Amino acid sequence: MICILLVAGHGTVLETQIKNDDTGLYSLLRGVPKALLPGIGGKKILDFWWETVNMRQLFTEVYLVTNADKYKHFERWATANDFPVENVINDGSTTLEDQLGAVADLQLAIRSRKLQDDIMVIAGDMLCADQNFDVAQVIRFFRSKPGELIIYYELEESEKSSSRGIVEVCPDTHRITRFLEKPQEGLTDSRLASVVFYCIQRDTLSHLSDFLSLQPQASDRSFGRFWEWLVNDKQLDVFGMKLPTGFQLIGQVGLSDYTKWLTHYSTKPQDNPAKPITFRSYARVGLMGNPSDGFNGKTIAMSISNFWAEVTLVESQTLVLVPHPLNDPTEFGSLQDLFCISRKEGYLGGLRLLQATCKKFYQFCSKQGIALTKQNFTLKYDTNIPRQVGLAGSSAIVSATLKCLMKFYNITDNDLPKPIRANFILNVETDELFITAGLQDRVVQVYEGLVYMDFSKKLMEEQGYGNYVPMDMSGLPPFWLAYLSDPSDSGRIHSNIRQRWLSGEPLVVEAMKTFAELTDKARMALRARDWSSLAQLMDQNFELRRTVYTDDCLGPGNLKMVQLAKQFGSAVKLPGSGGAVVGLCLDNARLVELRQAFQEAGCVFCVITPYNPSASTVGGQH
């Protein structure tokens, strides 16, 4: 592949204003080409782009196209920066009136050097907010698509779409469906701005001549007009890749805007990389409908602040995953100590969850056409969610890790919407780690709070996710939670239900429909604050589950906790896959007795504190 840096623009507003500035602050910049003006981090703007593409393993050659007026500046720059002087191409123009135009400059480079390869084109006078993005990832994505590639970013609030080339991108194929050069307000809802950063296939280069023959005026030979013609008129396959950063073409702004954007980009959070990013995700209790989330049913679940997983990310020289001293032990007091810990907790701690999430995150971004920066980090986690009692401890670690990665790489809700995020977390566990799981836990950990979920077959097939509705959490009754101090693997309780459901066994199929009906009734009870009806529905949920799964599958520990709760008149059900029970006791005096009874039975008991995201720090960040 060959890279061509374009720096041949003329007579900009910025150059004129620097020349006429009488403060003396910019006297040293008079006559300096805009690509050689100071950029971020003390580098010249062009220095950054040369460092980015100066990789022999990616590019066989790098060329730079300038004009006759500024040629000497770039010749000196090339000598000082180990850029091959023979690759600096002079387009012969000296003024704005005799300029060739950006597309004609590209054509000049291709013809004069007889280039016959794929081309990457970059404007060398472009400020880039992110100084670490991975150009190799751009090339890999380009080569995975049967067409050209345009780099775009999401406009900041202060930027107007009427000043940029705007792309409309199909979220599934990443194909650019429409290109609009500086559209008038109201012509498109897209806020995705194209920048002069393209990859063009060698077979498409012939279209440059066709376009230029249609545009005799140099002012019309811009890349914006070229892509409008190629995408809208010729309808060639052109794809888009998002860089989660900002860009500014210096040739389009004046002195005040140049200094404003330079300051803005230089003071972005990335200039303080040592500041840790910390997020929490919370345990959840399934209040109704579970386990039908894996069987096109409906559920209601709630995140609780009693238990949480916390992940911290800090930028570092290498990528490091820090083992948890308790959950990922590597040192033991003795062989007996190792035996006891392994027998009780197994061999699978949280480190595998961090690693699988990172792997899946990179894979997702690559597939979605999002170029990540070349930044490394250290990840560590902590959690107080009891293991193997079905409170979604594994997915909480994955969820918190994903929040950290999204923040670190500036991935927005538009890049990874909440419904897709829940699918992502589930895929980390099921595809990478082969953990038996359903969507419910991941949905409530993404949306947080009290959430109604409909996983109907129609919805799942049509859009790939269900209908998720946050519910009002004000005035909830006192739910309680109890769990076994020595649980078995909660995944075992899923038994052979899936096979029976897939084979169409009437008992299982009808049960899943009934779970959904109970959930709709529970939703109405929650809205009406009818706690007695809700309690009855919770009991019905458990009895239905018991009928389908059988006592042998539920296990004596779970059944013992349920029977104990019923002795004190409390509604009770399983909040997850097993090892814990959630209940609703409307009699405060009996609730006190219930706590004592569970404690005497060797169980851990607590009154639930619901996690309400609207009353807490947004997103669980600390």
PDB file of C-alpha atoms in Angstrom, residues 485 560 564 596-603:
ATOM      1  CA  SER A 485     -22.658 -20.092  52.909  1.00  0.00           C
ATOM      2  CA  LYS A 560     -34.554 -25.812  52.623  1.00  0.00           C
ATOM      3  CA  LEU A 564     -37.853 -21.853  55.972  1.00  0.00           C
ATOM      4  CA  GLN A 596     -32.734 -14.926  62.938  1.00  0.00           C
ATOM      5  CA  ALA A 597     -34.008 -18.248  61.604  1.00  0.00           C
ATOM      6  CA  PHE A 598     -31.862 -18.055  58.488  1.00  0.00           C
ATOM      7  CA  GLN A 599     -28.795 -17.112  60.486  1.00  0.00           C
ATOM      8  CA  GLU A 600     -29.349 -20.020  62.850  1.00  0.00           C
ATOM      9  CA  ALA A 601     -29.641 -22.273  59.780  1.00  0.00           C
ATOM     10  CA  GLY A 602     -26.142 -21.207  58.702  1.00  0.00           C
ATOM     11  CA  CYS A 603     -27.282 -18.928  55.852  1.00  0.00           C
TER      12      CYS A 603
END
